[in-house]
Coordinates of C-alpha atoms and ligand atoms in Angstrom, one line a residue:
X1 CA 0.0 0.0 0.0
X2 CA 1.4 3.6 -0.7
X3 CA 1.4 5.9 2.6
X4 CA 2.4 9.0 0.9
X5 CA -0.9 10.4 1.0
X6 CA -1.2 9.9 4.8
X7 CA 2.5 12.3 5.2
X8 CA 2.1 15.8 6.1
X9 CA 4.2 18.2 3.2
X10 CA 6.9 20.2 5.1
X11 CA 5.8 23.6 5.4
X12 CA 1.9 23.0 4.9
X13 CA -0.7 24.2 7.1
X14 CA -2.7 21.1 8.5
X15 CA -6.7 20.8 8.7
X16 CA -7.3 17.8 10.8
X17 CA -10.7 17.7 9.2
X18 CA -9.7 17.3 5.9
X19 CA -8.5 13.6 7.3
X20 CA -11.1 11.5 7.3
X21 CA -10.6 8.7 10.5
X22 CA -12.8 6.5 9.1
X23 CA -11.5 6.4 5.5
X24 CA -9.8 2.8 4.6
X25 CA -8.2 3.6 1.4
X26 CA -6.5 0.3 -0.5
X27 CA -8.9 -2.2 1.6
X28 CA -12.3 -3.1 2.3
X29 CA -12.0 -4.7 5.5
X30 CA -9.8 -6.2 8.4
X31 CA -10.0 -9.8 6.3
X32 CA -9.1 -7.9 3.0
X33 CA -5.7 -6.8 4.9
X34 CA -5.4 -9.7 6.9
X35 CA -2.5 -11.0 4.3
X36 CA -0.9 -7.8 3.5
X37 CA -0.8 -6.9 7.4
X38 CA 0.8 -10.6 7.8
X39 CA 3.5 -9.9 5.1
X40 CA 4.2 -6.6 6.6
X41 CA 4.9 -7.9 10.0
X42 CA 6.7 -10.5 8.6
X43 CA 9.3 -7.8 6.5
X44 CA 9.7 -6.1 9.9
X45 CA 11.0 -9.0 11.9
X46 CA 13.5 -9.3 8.7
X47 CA 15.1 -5.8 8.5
X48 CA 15.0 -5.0 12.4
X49 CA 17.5 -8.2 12.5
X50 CA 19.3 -6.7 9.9
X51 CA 19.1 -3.3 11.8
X52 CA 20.7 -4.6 14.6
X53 CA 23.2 -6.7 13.5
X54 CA 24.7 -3.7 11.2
X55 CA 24.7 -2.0 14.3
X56 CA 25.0 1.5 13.0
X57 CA 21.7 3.3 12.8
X58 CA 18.3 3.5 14.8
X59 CA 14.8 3.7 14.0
X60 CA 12.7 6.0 16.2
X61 CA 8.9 5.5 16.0
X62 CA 6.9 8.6 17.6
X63 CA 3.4 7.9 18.2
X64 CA 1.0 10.5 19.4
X65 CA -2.8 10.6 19.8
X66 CA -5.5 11.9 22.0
X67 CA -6.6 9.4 24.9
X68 CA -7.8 5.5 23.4
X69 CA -6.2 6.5 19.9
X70 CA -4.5 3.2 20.0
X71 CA -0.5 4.0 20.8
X72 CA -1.2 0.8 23.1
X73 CA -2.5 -1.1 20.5
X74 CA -0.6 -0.3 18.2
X75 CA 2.4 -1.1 19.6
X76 CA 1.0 -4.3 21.1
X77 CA 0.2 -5.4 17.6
X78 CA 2.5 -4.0 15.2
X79 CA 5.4 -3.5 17.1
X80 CA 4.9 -6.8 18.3
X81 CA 6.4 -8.6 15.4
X82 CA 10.1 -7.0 16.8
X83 CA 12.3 -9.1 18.7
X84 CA 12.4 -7.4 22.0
X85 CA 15.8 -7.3 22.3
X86 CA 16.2 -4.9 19.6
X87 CA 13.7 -2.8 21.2
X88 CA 13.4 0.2 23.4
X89 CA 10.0 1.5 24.6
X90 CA 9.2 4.7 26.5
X91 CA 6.2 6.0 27.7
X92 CA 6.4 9.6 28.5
X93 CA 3.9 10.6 31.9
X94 CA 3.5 13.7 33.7
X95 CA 6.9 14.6 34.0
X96 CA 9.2 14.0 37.8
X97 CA 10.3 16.6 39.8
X98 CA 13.4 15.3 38.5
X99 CA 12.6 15.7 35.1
X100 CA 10.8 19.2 35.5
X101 CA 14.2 20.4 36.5
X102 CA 15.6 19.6 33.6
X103 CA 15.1 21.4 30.3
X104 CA 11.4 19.6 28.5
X105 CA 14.2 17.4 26.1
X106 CA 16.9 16.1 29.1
X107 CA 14.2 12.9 28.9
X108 CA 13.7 12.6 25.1
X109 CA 17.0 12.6 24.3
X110 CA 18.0 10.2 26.8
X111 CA 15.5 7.7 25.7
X112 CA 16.9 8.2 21.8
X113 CA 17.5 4.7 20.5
X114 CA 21.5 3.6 20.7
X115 CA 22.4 2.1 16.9
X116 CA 21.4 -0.9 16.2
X117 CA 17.8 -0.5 18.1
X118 CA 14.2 0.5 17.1
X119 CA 12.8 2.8 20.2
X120 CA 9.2 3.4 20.3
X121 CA 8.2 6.9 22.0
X122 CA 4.6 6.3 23.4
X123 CA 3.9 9.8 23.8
X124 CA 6.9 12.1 23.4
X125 CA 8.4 15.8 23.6
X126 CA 5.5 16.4 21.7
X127 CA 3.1 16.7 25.1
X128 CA 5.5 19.9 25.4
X129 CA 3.4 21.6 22.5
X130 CA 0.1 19.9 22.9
X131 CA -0.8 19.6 26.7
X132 CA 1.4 21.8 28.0
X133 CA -0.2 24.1 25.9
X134 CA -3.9 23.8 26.0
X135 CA -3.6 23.0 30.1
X136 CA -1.6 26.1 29.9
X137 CA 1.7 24.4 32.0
X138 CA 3.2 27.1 30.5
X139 CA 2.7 30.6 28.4
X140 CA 2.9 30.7 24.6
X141 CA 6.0 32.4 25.0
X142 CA 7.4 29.6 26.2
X143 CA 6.4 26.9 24.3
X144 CA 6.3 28.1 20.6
X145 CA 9.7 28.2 20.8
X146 CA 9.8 24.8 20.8
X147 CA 8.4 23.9 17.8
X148 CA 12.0 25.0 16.4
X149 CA 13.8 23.7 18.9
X150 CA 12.3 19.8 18.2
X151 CA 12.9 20.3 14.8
X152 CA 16.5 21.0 15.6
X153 CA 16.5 18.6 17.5
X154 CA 15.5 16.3 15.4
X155 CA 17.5 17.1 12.5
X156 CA 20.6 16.5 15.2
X157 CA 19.2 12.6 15.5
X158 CA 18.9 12.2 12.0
X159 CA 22.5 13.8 11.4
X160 CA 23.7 10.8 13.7
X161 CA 21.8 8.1 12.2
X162 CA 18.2 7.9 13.4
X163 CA 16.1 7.6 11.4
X164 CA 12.5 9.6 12.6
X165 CA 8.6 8.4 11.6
X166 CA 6.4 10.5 13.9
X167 CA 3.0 8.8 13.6
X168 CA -0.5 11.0 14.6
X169 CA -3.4 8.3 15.5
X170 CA -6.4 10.0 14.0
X171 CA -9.8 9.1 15.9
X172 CA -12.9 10.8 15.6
X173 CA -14.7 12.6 18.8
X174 CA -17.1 10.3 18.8
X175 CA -15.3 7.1 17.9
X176 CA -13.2 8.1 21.6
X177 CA -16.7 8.3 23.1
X178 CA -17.3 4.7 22.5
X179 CA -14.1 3.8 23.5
X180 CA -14.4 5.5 26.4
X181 CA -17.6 4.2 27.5
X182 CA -16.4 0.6 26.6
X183 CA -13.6 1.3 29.2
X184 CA -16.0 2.1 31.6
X185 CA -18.2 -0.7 31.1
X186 CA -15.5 -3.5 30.3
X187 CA -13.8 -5.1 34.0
X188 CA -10.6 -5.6 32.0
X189 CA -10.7 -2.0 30.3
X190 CA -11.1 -0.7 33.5
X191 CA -7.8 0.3 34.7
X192 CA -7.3 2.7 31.9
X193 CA -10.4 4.8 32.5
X194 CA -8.9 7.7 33.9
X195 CA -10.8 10.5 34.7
X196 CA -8.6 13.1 33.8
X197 CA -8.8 12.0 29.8
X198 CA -12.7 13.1 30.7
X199 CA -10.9 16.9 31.3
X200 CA -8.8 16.6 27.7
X201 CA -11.8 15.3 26.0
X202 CA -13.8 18.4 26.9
X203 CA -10.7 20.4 25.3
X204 CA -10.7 18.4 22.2
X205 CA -11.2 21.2 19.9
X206 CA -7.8 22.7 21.6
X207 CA -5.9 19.9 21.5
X208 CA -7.0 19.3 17.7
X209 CA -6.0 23.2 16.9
X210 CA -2.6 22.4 18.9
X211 CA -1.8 19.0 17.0
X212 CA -2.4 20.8 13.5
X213 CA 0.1 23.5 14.4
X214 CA 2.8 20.2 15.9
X215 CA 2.3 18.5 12.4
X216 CA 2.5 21.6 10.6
X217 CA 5.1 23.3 12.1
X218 CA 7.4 20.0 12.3
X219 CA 6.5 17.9 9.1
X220 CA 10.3 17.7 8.0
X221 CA 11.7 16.0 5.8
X222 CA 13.9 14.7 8.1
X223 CA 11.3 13.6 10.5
X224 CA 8.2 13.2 8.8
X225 CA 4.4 13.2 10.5
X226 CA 1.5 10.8 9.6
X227 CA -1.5 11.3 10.0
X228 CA -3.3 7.9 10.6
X229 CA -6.8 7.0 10.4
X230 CA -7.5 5.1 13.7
X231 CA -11.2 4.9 14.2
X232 CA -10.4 1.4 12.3
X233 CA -8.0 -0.3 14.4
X234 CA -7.0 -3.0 11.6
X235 CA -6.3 -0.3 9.3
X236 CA -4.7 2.3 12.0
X237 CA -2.2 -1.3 12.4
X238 CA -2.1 -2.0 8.5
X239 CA -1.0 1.9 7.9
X240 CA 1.5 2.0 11.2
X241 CA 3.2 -1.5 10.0
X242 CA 3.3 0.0 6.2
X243 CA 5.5 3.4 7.5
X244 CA 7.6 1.3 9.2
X245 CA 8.4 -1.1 6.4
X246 CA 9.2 1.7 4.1
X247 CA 11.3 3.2 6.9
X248 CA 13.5 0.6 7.5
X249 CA 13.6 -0.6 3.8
X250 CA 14.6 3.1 3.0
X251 CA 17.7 2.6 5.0
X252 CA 20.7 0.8 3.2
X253 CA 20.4 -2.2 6.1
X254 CA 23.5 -4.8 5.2
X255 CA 24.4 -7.7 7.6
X256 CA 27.6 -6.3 8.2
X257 CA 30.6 -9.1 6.4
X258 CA 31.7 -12.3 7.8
X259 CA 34.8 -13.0 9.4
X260 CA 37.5 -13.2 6.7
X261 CA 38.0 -16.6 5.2
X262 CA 35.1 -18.0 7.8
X263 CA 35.0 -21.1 5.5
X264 CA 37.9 -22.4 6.8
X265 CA 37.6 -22.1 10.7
X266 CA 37.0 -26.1 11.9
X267 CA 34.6 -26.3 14.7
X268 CA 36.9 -28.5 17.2
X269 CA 35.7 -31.1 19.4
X270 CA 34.4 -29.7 23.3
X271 CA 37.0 -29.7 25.6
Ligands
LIG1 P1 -1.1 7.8 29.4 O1 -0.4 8.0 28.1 O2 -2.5 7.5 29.3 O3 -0.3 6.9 30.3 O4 -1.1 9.2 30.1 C1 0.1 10.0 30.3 C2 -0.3 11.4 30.7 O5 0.9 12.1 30.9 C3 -1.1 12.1 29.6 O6 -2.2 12.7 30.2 C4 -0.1 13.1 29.1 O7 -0.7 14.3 28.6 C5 0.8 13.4 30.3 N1 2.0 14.0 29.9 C6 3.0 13.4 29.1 N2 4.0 14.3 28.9 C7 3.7 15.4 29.5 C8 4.4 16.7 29.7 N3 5.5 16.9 29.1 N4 3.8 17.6 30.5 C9 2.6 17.3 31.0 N5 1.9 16.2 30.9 C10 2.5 15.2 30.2
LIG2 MG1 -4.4 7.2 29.3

């Protein structure tokens, strides 16, 4: 399937509704992809070995979305198909006392991926444009700075190897009020209801006008945005699997060379 029309263009100005969450382009439904999705999670298992075994670049997956987008799910079943020890996942919370100290990208950049590694950022410096924004944690003269600053930033990761997709889950209002009201009914959905999603829902306009300027402003191309329709969760893991694959297939991975003359080396008997 071609993702191209899902990327953001560098320097455009983003209208979330012109997205349409619902849309399935290239599939009717989840058993129509149920192959494709199979060979694409197959491909991924194949270059993140070669990813690691070179052993000189990183893939860094950024995956934002407002509350039961799917950044769980998604990562449960796409990322899934990784080996886990070529993986690094953090989830970004409210940040520490520790952290607050700290300038807003201390704990990004210390969660970048080493070479050889895919790390997944389940939420990420974005929040520092999105919530600290519309819960006004800080003034606008504070944060629009850092719109620059993260694509410096950025461009810095790239310049040493990483390699950036930056992935926006695209749900619809009222698709999250379903999900939302299936946490609260569900006894194993109920740990994630959390009452303060409840608060950010009733901001949603906000947080959609802050998340159009974050693609906008930092659709590089250097670290390219997404924007994923995720009211289907087959397709929201059909498109996430696809960006991936043409990620990693877009970066030169080689098994690095065997051992000279490896042919000749005799196994001996065990001492
Ligand atoms: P969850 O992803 O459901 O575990 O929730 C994590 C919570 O942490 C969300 O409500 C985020 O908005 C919040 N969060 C993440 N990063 C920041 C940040 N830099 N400043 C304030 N809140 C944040
Ligand atoms: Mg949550």
């Amino acid at each position: 399937m071609n993702v191209k029309r899902f990327q953001v263009k560098p320097g455009s100005t983003v209208h979330l509704e012109a997205f349409d969450p619902d849309a399935t382009p290239g599939f009717k439904d989840k058993q129509d992809a149920a192959d494709d999705l199979a060979g694409n999670l197959a491909k991924l298992a194949a270059l993140q070995e070669k990813l690691y075994a070179q052993g000189t670049q990183a893939l860094l997956v950024v995956l934002q979305g407002m509350d039961t987008s799917g950044k769980d799910g998604a990562i449960e079943h796409v990322m899934g198909a990784f080996n886990p020890q070529g993986v690094q996942i953090t989830a970004f919370k409210v940040p520490t006392s520790e952290e607050l100290a700290h300038d807003y990208l201390w704990r990004i950049h210390k969660a970048a991926p080493p070479r050889g590694m895919v790390g997944i950022f389940n939420r990420s410096h974005y929040e520092d444009v999105l919530v600290v924004r519309v819960a006004k944690l800080a003034p606008k003269k504070v944060w629009s700075k850092r719109f620059e600053h993260i694509n410096e930033f950025e461009k810095m990761l790239s310049d040493s190897g990483v390699r950036i997709v930056k992935l926006f889950l695209h749900i619809s209002a009222e698709e999250q009020a379903r999900r939302l009201t299936e946490r609260r009914e569900t006894p194993e959905k109920q740990w994630k209801f959390n009452p303060g999603d409840l608060k950010a829902r009733a901001q949603w306009s906000l947080y959609q006008r802050a998340y159009e300027d974050a693609l906008g402003r930092c659709a590089t191309p250097w670290a390219p945005w997404f924007v994923v329709p995720s009211n289907r969760k087959w397709y929201r893991n059909m498109v996430v699997s696809q960006v991936l694959v043409d990620a990693l297939e877009g970066m030169d991975l080689e098994f690095p060379p065997a051992v000279e003359n490896i042919s000749t080396f005799e196994i001996p008997p065990a001492g």
